[in-house]
PDB file of C-alpha atoms in Angstrom:
ATOM      1  CA  MET A   1    -111.751  13.388  -6.611  1.00 37.00           C
ATOM      2  CA  LEU A   2    -113.791  10.413  -5.364  1.00 39.00           C
ATOM      3  CA  ASP A   3    -117.504  10.859  -4.881  1.00 42.00           C
ATOM      4  CA  GLU A   4    -118.572  10.893  -1.256  1.00 40.00           C
ATOM      5  CA  LYS A   5    -120.202   7.573  -0.433  1.00 39.00           C
ATOM      6  CA  ASP A   6    -123.637   7.692   1.111  1.00 42.00           C
ATOM      7  CA  PRO A   7    -123.450   5.909   4.524  1.00 35.00           C
ATOM      8  CA  LEU A   8    -126.739   4.154   3.793  1.00 36.00           C
ATOM      9  CA  ASP A   9    -125.287   2.331   0.788  1.00 40.00           C
ATOM     10  CA  SER A  10    -123.034   0.139   2.938  1.00 34.00           C
ATOM     11  CA  PHE A  11    -125.851  -1.197   5.101  1.00 33.00           C
ATOM     12  CA  LEU A  12    -127.922  -4.261   4.348  1.00 36.00           C
ATOM     13  CA  ILE A  13    -131.547  -4.713   5.306  1.00 36.00           C
ATOM     14  CA  ILE A  14    -131.644  -6.621   8.579  1.00 38.00           C
ATOM     15  CA  GLU A  15    -134.378  -8.227  10.665  1.00 44.00           C
ATOM     16  CA  ASN A  16    -136.735  -5.773  12.282  1.00 44.00           C
ATOM     17  CA  ASN A  17    -136.221  -7.009  15.858  1.00 50.00           C
ATOM     18  CA  ARG A  18    -134.121  -4.303  17.478  1.00 68.00           C
ATOM     19  CA  PRO A  19    -135.009  -1.808  20.240  1.00 86.00           C
ATOM     20  CA  SER A  20    -135.179   1.008  17.672  1.00 91.00           C
ATOM     21  CA  ALA A  21    -137.798  -0.913  15.680  1.00 92.00           C
ATOM     22  CA  GLU A  22    -139.741  -1.763  18.823  1.00 93.00           C
ATOM     23  CA  GLU A  23    -139.854   1.912  19.750  1.00 93.00           C
ATOM     24  CA  LEU A  24    -141.133   2.809  16.282  1.00 96.00           C
ATOM     25  CA  GLU A  25    -143.869   0.208  16.701  1.00 96.00           C
ATOM     26  CA  ARG A  26    -144.834   1.741  20.049  1.00 95.00           C
ATOM     27  CA  ILE A  27    -144.971   5.240  18.585  1.00 96.00           C
ATOM     28  CA  LYS A  28    -147.132   4.124  15.652  1.00 97.00           C
ATOM     29  CA  LYS A  29    -149.445   2.063  17.864  1.00 97.00           C
ATOM     30  CA  TYR A  30    -150.096   5.056  20.113  1.00 96.00           C
ATOM     31  CA  SER A  31    -150.568   7.320  17.092  1.00 97.00           C
ATOM     32  CA  ASP A  32    -153.068   4.903  15.534  1.00 97.00           C
ATOM     33  CA  GLU A  33    -154.985   4.732  18.815  1.00 96.00           C
ATOM     34  CA  ASN A  34    -155.126   8.538  18.927  1.00 95.00           C
ATOM     35  CA  LEU A  35    -156.487   8.692  15.390  1.00 96.00           C
ATOM     36  CA  GLU A  36    -158.971   5.909  16.045  1.00 96.00           C
ATOM     37  CA  THR A  37    -160.372   7.842  19.007  1.00 95.00           C
ATOM     38  CA  ILE A  38    -160.738  10.973  16.872  1.00 95.00           C
ATOM     39  CA  SER A  39    -162.329   8.974  14.030  1.00 94.00           C
ATOM     40  CA  SER A  40    -164.932   7.569  16.403  1.00 91.00           C
ATOM     41  CA  LYS A  41    -166.014  11.123  17.259  1.00 90.00           C
ATOM     42  CA  ILE A  42    -166.506  12.098  13.610  1.00 91.00           C
ATOM     43  CA  GLY A  43    -169.180   9.493  12.799  1.00 81.00           C
ATOM     44  CA  LEU A  44    -171.781  10.997  10.512  1.00 69.00           C
ATOM     45  CA  GLU A  45    -170.322  14.411   9.892  1.00 67.00           C
ATOM     46  CA  GLU A  46    -173.655  16.009   9.050  1.00 74.00           C
ATOM     47  CA  ASN A  47    -174.625  15.494  12.697  1.00 83.00           C
ATOM     48  CA  LEU A  48    -171.655  17.429  14.046  1.00 86.00           C
ATOM     49  CA  ASP A  49    -172.140  20.966  15.282  1.00 85.00           C
ATOM     50  CA  ASP A  50    -169.448  23.603  14.769  1.00 83.00           C
ATOM     51  CA  GLU A  51    -168.000  23.224  18.255  1.00 86.00           C
ATOM     52  CA  GLU A  52    -167.564  19.482  17.736  1.00 90.00           C
ATOM     53  CA  LYS A  53    -165.832  20.181  14.433  1.00 90.00           C
ATOM     54  CA  ARG A  54    -163.518  22.634  16.168  1.00 88.00           C
ATOM     55  CA  ASN A  55    -162.529  19.999  18.717  1.00 91.00           C
ATOM     56  CA  ILE A  56    -161.833  17.449  15.973  1.00 94.00           C
ATOM     57  CA  ILE A  57    -159.576  19.833  14.033  1.00 94.00           C
ATOM     58  CA  VAL A  58    -157.605  20.756  17.163  1.00 94.00           C
ATOM     59  CA  ASN A  59    -157.208  17.079  18.092  1.00 96.00           C
ATOM     60  CA  LEU A  60    -156.117  16.052  14.588  1.00 97.00           C
ATOM     61  CA  ILE A  61    -153.341  18.647  14.445  1.00 96.00           C
ATOM     62  CA  GLY A  62    -152.418  17.744  18.018  1.00 96.00           C
ATOM     63  CA  ALA A  63    -152.084  14.074  17.027  1.00 97.00           C
ATOM     64  CA  LEU A  64    -149.757  15.009  14.149  1.00 97.00           C
ATOM     65  CA  ASP A  65    -147.671  17.316  16.345  1.00 96.00           C
ATOM     66  CA  TYR A  66    -147.303  14.649  19.020  1.00 95.00           C
ATOM     67  CA  TYR A  67    -146.300  12.005  16.475  1.00 97.00           C
ATOM     68  CA  ILE A  68    -143.552  14.184  14.969  1.00 97.00           C
ATOM     69  CA  HIS A  69    -142.214  15.034  18.445  1.00 94.00           C
ATOM     70  CA  GLU A  70    -142.034  11.325  19.257  1.00 95.00           C
ATOM     71  CA  ILE A  71    -140.228  10.544  15.994  1.00 96.00           C
ATOM     72  CA  ILE A  72    -137.664  13.294  16.584  1.00 93.00           C
ATOM     73  CA  ILE A  73    -137.019  12.014  20.119  1.00 90.00           C
ATOM     74  CA  TRP A  74    -136.617   8.503  18.687  1.00 93.00           C
ATOM     75  CA  GLY A  75    -134.166   9.731  16.058  1.00 92.00           C
ATOM     76  CA  LEU A  76    -132.001  11.731  18.458  1.00 87.00           C
ATOM     77  CA  VAL A  77    -131.817   8.767  20.818  1.00 85.00           C
ATOM     78  CA  GLN A  78    -130.734   6.453  17.984  1.00 88.00           C
ATOM     79  CA  ILE A  79    -128.044   8.870  16.810  1.00 86.00           C
ATOM     80  CA  THR A  80    -126.721   9.357  20.354  1.00 79.00           C
ATOM     81  CA  LEU A  81    -126.884   5.804  21.705  1.00 78.00           C
ATOM     82  CA  ASN A  82    -127.051   3.524  18.658  1.00 74.00           C
ATOM     83  CA  LYS A  83    -124.739   5.371  16.259  1.00 80.00           C
ATOM     84  CA  PHE A  84    -127.279   6.009  13.534  1.00 89.00           C
ATOM     85  CA  PRO A  85    -126.060   8.417  10.818  1.00 90.00           C
ATOM     86  CA  LYS A  86    -126.452  12.036  11.844  1.00 88.00           C
ATOM     87  CA  GLY A  87    -129.359  13.994  10.433  1.00 91.00           C
ATOM     88  CA  LYS A  88    -128.770  16.708   7.862  1.00 90.00           C
ATOM     89  CA  ASN A  89    -129.067  19.445  10.526  1.00 87.00           C
ATOM     90  CA  TYR A  90    -128.225  17.355  13.589  1.00 84.00           C
ATOM     91  CA  GLU A  91    -125.318  19.628  14.552  1.00 80.00           C
ATOM     92  CA  LYS A  92    -127.791  22.412  15.408  1.00 72.00           C
ATOM     93  CA  GLN A  93    -129.361  20.192  18.042  1.00 69.00           C
ATOM     94  CA  LYS A  94    -126.068  18.614  19.113  1.00 66.00           C
ATOM     95  CA  VAL A  95    -124.723  21.902  20.475  1.00 54.00           C
ATOM     96  CA  GLU A  96    -127.664  22.205  22.853  1.00 60.00           C
ATOM     97  CA  LEU A  97    -127.514  18.540  23.849  1.00 63.00           C
ATOM     98  CA  GLU A  98    -123.773  18.627  24.536  1.00 59.00           C
ATOM     99  CA  TYR A  99    -124.211  21.690  26.772  1.00 53.00           C
ATOM    100  CA  ARG A 100    -126.796  19.793  28.778  1.00 61.00           C
ATOM    101  CA  TYR A 101    -124.582  16.690  28.903  1.00 58.00           C
ATOM    102  CA  ILE A 102    -121.764  18.752  30.479  1.00 53.00           C
ATOM    103  CA  LYS A 103    -124.175  20.274  32.997  1.00 57.00           C
ATOM    104  CA  MET A 104    -125.593  16.858  33.884  1.00 60.00           C
ATOM    105  CA  ALA A 105    -122.086  15.400  34.228  1.00 56.00           C
ATOM    106  CA  PHE A 106    -121.225  18.040  36.840  1.00 53.00           C
ATOM    107  CA  GLU A 107    -124.421  17.043  38.639  1.00 60.00           C
ATOM    108  CA  ASP A 108    -123.298  13.380  38.621  1.00 58.00           C
ATOM    109  CA  LYS A 109    -126.239  12.250  36.528  1.00 58.00           C
ATOM    110  CA  ASP A 110    -126.157   9.245  34.225  1.00 57.00           C
ATOM    111  CA  ILE A 111    -126.259  11.214  30.987  1.00 56.00           C
ATOM    112  CA  PHE A 112    -126.227   8.163  28.745  1.00 58.00           C
ATOM    113  CA  ASN A 113    -129.161   6.503  30.441  1.00 66.00           C
ATOM    114  CA  GLU A 114    -131.918   6.394  27.805  1.00 70.00           C
ATOM    115  CA  VAL A 115    -134.570   7.766  30.168  1.00 75.00           C
ATOM    116  CA  GLU A 116    -132.368  10.712  31.121  1.00 73.00           C
ATOM    117  CA  LEU A 117    -131.455  11.278  27.489  1.00 73.00           C
ATOM    118  CA  LYS A 118    -135.132  11.374  26.490  1.00 78.00           C
ATOM    119  CA  LYS A 119    -135.863  13.855  29.276  1.00 78.00           C
ATOM    120  CA  THR A 120    -133.053  16.062  27.995  1.00 76.00           C
ATOM    121  CA  ILE A 121    -134.299  15.904  24.406  1.00 80.00           C
ATOM    122  CA  ILE A 122    -137.907  16.563  25.420  1.00 81.00           C
ATOM    123  CA  GLU A 123    -136.837  19.595  27.435  1.00 79.00           C
ATOM    124  CA  ASN A 124    -134.883  20.851  24.432  1.00 78.00           C
ATOM    125  CA  ILE A 125    -137.611  20.500  21.775  1.00 82.00           C
ATOM    126  CA  ARG A 126    -140.839  20.802  23.778  1.00 80.00           C
ATOM    127  CA  ARG A 127    -141.394  24.410  22.753  1.00 83.00           C
ATOM    128  CA  ASN A 128    -141.214  23.511  19.057  1.00 89.00           C
ATOM    129  CA  THR A 129    -144.395  22.873  17.114  1.00 92.00           C
ATOM    130  CA  TYR A 130    -144.594  20.494  14.164  1.00 95.00           C
ATOM    131  CA  GLN A 131    -147.950  21.319  12.644  1.00 95.00           C
ATOM    132  CA  LYS A 132    -147.130  22.790   9.231  1.00 96.00           C
ATOM    133  CA  TRP A 133    -145.141  21.059   6.523  1.00 96.00           C
ATOM    134  CA  GLN A 134    -142.105  23.340   6.679  1.00 96.00           C
ATOM    135  CA  SER A 135    -141.739  22.942  10.447  1.00 96.00           C
ATOM    136  CA  ILE A 136    -142.157  19.162  10.098  1.00 97.00           C
ATOM    137  CA  LYS A 137    -139.364  19.043   7.514  1.00 95.00           C
ATOM    138  CA  VAL A 138    -137.111  21.172   9.733  1.00 93.00           C
ATOM    139  CA  GLY A 139    -137.729  18.760  12.601  1.00 93.00           C
ATOM    140  CA  LEU A 140    -137.001  15.690  10.503  1.00 96.00           C
ATOM    141  CA  GLU A 141    -133.780  17.285   9.228  1.00 94.00           C
ATOM    142  CA  LEU A 142    -132.409  16.879  12.761  1.00 92.00           C
ATOM    143  CA  ILE A 143    -132.585  13.082  12.566  1.00 93.00           C
ATOM    144  CA  LEU A 144    -132.606  11.971   8.915  1.00 95.00           C
ATOM    145  CA  PRO A 145    -129.742  11.946   6.379  1.00 94.00           C
ATOM    146  CA  LYS A 146    -130.134  13.743   3.062  1.00 93.00           C
ATOM    147  CA  LYS A 147    -131.009  10.603   1.098  1.00 94.00           C
ATOM    148  CA  VAL A 148    -133.946   9.808   3.394  1.00 95.00           C
ATOM    149  CA  LEU A 149    -135.101  13.441   3.439  1.00 95.00           C
ATOM    150  CA  GLU A 150    -135.358  13.287  -0.347  1.00 93.00           C
ATOM    151  CA  LYS A 151    -137.906  10.498   0.044  1.00 93.00           C
ATOM    152  CA  ILE A 152    -139.837  12.663   2.497  1.00 94.00           C
ATOM    153  CA  SER A 153    -139.851  15.503  -0.048  1.00 93.00           C
ATOM    154  CA  ASP A 154    -141.037  13.122  -2.761  1.00 92.00           C
ATOM    155  CA  LEU A 155    -144.265  12.611  -0.794  1.00 92.00           C
ATOM    156  CA  THR A 156    -145.406  16.074  -1.814  1.00 91.00           C
ATOM    157  CA  SER A 157    -143.439  16.811  -4.979  1.00 83.00           C
ATOM    158  CA  GLY A 158    -145.323  14.494  -7.308  1.00 74.00           C
ATOM    159  CA  LYS A 159    -141.944  13.244  -8.510  1.00 72.00           C
ATOM    160  CA  ASN A 160    -143.306   9.729  -8.923  1.00 66.00           C
ATOM    161  CA  GLY A 161    -146.364  10.865 -10.857  1.00 67.00           C
ATOM    162  CA  VAL A 162    -148.641  12.052  -8.074  1.00 75.00           C
ATOM    163  CA  ALA A 163    -148.219  13.761  -4.710  1.00 82.00           C
ATOM    164  CA  ILE A 164    -149.295  11.601  -1.768  1.00 90.00           C
ATOM    165  CA  PHE A 165    -150.757  14.676  -0.078  1.00 90.00           C
ATOM    166  CA  GLN A 166    -150.867  18.442  -0.596  1.00 91.00           C
ATOM    167  CA  THR A 167    -148.887  20.603   1.799  1.00 93.00           C
ATOM    168  CA  ASN A 168    -151.164  23.592   1.291  1.00 93.00           C
ATOM    169  CA  LYS A 169    -154.104  21.531   2.620  1.00 94.00           C
ATOM    170  CA  LEU A 170    -152.087  20.608   5.719  1.00 96.00           C
ATOM    171  CA  ASP A 171    -151.028  24.204   6.302  1.00 96.00           C
ATOM    172  CA  GLU A 172    -154.608  25.424   5.879  1.00 92.00           C
ATOM    173  CA  LEU A 173    -155.739  22.940   8.504  1.00 94.00           C
ATOM    174  CA  ALA A 174    -152.959  24.025  10.870  1.00 94.00           C
ATOM    175  CA  ASN A 175    -153.938  27.678  10.356  1.00 91.00           C
ATOM    176  CA  LYS A 176    -157.540  26.808  11.132  1.00 90.00           C
ATOM    177  CA  ARG A 177    -156.445  25.069  14.307  1.00 91.00           C
ATOM    178  CA  HIS A 178    -154.531  28.215  15.319  1.00 89.00           C
ATOM    179  CA  LEU A 179    -157.610  30.385  14.778  1.00 86.00           C
ATOM    180  CA  ILE A 180    -159.781  27.996  16.756  1.00 86.00           C
ATOM    181  CA  VAL A 181    -157.412  27.772  19.714  1.00 85.00           C
ATOM    182  CA  HIS A 182    -157.096  31.542  19.916  1.00 80.00           C
ATOM    183  CA  HIS A 183    -160.811  32.168  19.273  1.00 70.00           C
ATOM    184  CA  PHE A 184    -160.156  34.229  16.167  1.00 64.00           C
ATOM    185  CA  ASP A 185    -162.599  32.176  14.084  1.00 61.00           C
ATOM    186  CA  ARG A 186    -165.735  33.312  15.913  1.00 63.00           C
ATOM    187  CA  GLU A 187    -167.656  36.362  17.034  1.00 59.00           C
ATOM    188  CA  TYR A 188    -169.844  36.332  20.118  1.00 59.00           C
ATOM    189  CA  SER A 189    -171.926  39.450  19.503  1.00 59.00           C
ATOM    190  CA  ASN A 190    -173.952  38.137  16.558  1.00 59.00           C
ATOM    191  CA  ASN A 191    -174.494  35.253  14.145  1.00 58.00           C
ATOM    192  CA  SER A 192    -171.456  36.122  12.056  1.00 54.00           C
ATOM    193  CA  SER A 193    -170.398  33.786   9.270  1.00 51.00           C
ATOM    194  CA  ARG A 194    -167.089  33.516  11.138  1.00 57.00           C
ATOM    195  CA  ASN A 195    -168.931  31.203  13.528  1.00 53.00           C
ATOM    196  CA  THR A 196    -169.618  28.661  10.774  1.00 57.00           C
ATOM    197  CA  LEU A 197    -166.914  26.103  10.030  1.00 70.00           C
ATOM    198  CA  ASP A 198    -166.488  25.411   6.337  1.00 75.00           C
ATOM    199  CA  ILE A 199    -164.348  22.319   6.817  1.00 82.00           C
ATOM    200  CA  ASP A 200    -164.640  18.607   6.041  1.00 90.00           C
ATOM    201  CA  CYS A 201    -163.658  16.587   9.129  1.00 92.00           C
ATOM    202  CA  ASN A 202    -163.520  13.263   7.273  1.00 93.00           C
ATOM    203  CA  GLU A 203    -161.254  14.748   4.617  1.00 94.00           C
ATOM    204  CA  SER A 204    -159.084  16.314   7.316  1.00 95.00           C
ATOM    205  CA  PHE A 205    -158.810  12.990   9.129  1.00 96.00           C
ATOM    206  CA  ILE A 206    -157.688  11.222   5.942  1.00 96.00           C
ATOM    207  CA  LEU A 207    -155.100  13.949   5.334  1.00 96.00           C
ATOM    208  CA  ILE A 208    -153.523  13.671   8.789  1.00 97.00           C
ATOM    209  CA  LYS A 209    -153.540   9.875   8.712  1.00 97.00           C
ATOM    210  CA  THR A 210    -151.925   9.923   5.257  1.00 96.00           C
ATOM    211  CA  VAL A 211    -149.181  12.308   6.414  1.00 97.00           C
ATOM    212  CA  ILE A 212    -148.359  10.172   9.461  1.00 97.00           C
ATOM    213  CA  ASP A 213    -148.556   6.830   7.636  1.00 97.00           C
ATOM    214  CA  SER A 214    -146.413   8.061   4.730  1.00 96.00           C
ATOM    215  CA  ILE A 215    -143.677   9.493   6.945  1.00 97.00           C
ATOM    216  CA  HIS A 216    -143.690   6.440   9.194  1.00 97.00           C
ATOM    217  CA  LYS A 217    -143.287   4.028   6.290  1.00 96.00           C
ATOM    218  CA  ILE A 218    -140.148   5.845   5.119  1.00 96.00           C
ATOM    219  CA  ILE A 219    -138.669   5.964   8.634  1.00 97.00           C
ATOM    220  CA  VAL A 220    -139.329   2.257   9.240  1.00 96.00           C
ATOM    221  CA  GLU A 221    -137.592   1.428   5.954  1.00 95.00           C
ATOM    222  CA  TYR A 222    -134.662   3.642   6.992  1.00 95.00           C
ATOM    223  CA  ASP A 223    -134.470   1.970  10.406  1.00 94.00           C
ATOM    224  CA  GLU A 224    -134.265  -1.431   8.703  1.00 92.00           C
ATOM    225  CA  THR A 225    -130.997  -0.379   7.014  1.00 91.00           C
ATOM    226  CA  GLN A 226    -129.261   0.264  10.321  1.00 88.00           C
ATOM    227  CA  PRO A 227    -127.070  -2.301  12.106  1.00 75.00           C
ATOM    228  CA  GLU A 228    -127.534  -3.030  15.801  1.00 61.00           C
ATOM    229  CA  ASN A 229    -124.842  -0.989  17.520  1.00 50.00           C
ATOM    230  CA  GLU A 230    -126.017  -0.960  21.121  1.00 44.00           C
ATOM    231  CA  ASP A 231    -123.499  -3.512  22.373  1.00 45.00           C
ATOM    232  CA  GLU A 232    -120.429  -2.144  20.619  1.00 42.00           C
TER     233      GLU A 232
END
């Protein structure tokens, strides 16, 4: 029996001047601006009080969550409109999208208009959170083929000699954000140690930036393998 050919193998690298690449640039630009704003608030960390540290942690995880949402929206749009290869678990999302397409068709809406498509996708995934590594991987499995997902996994596996970042550090930060948002990390009746944040904001910033930059690099390289299919 013949081995199944990976769809990526038949594509050549092409110039990075397509709408999909432009959208990736927009997403990354906005993400970088978010992180730059957060970085400016860190300054000299020894001058930060605990409440300022809390705000920084919440904003860092929020920046990561927003970035992953944007990437998933980008990927689903490319699969639907530009014929990119389907993600490993795309079919799970496709069922929901097709139901909405049928509903929108009965309402005489332009279901293949990119703006309408994005609205549909946003409505479908807005309740999801992408703050811990496992949930991020599940999200990316909707839009990326197996071969590309292996590269994502390599970021943390140390397969190439060293892990780019540690997932346990990311998950710890996400857990801390959860405690902060729900006020479980503090007590108001006394000077409990729960009110003191044992966390390095600079280190946390570097972690989040590394996660975003590493994922984005792989996705940009993947995008460069795809032909322009919009006009077919």
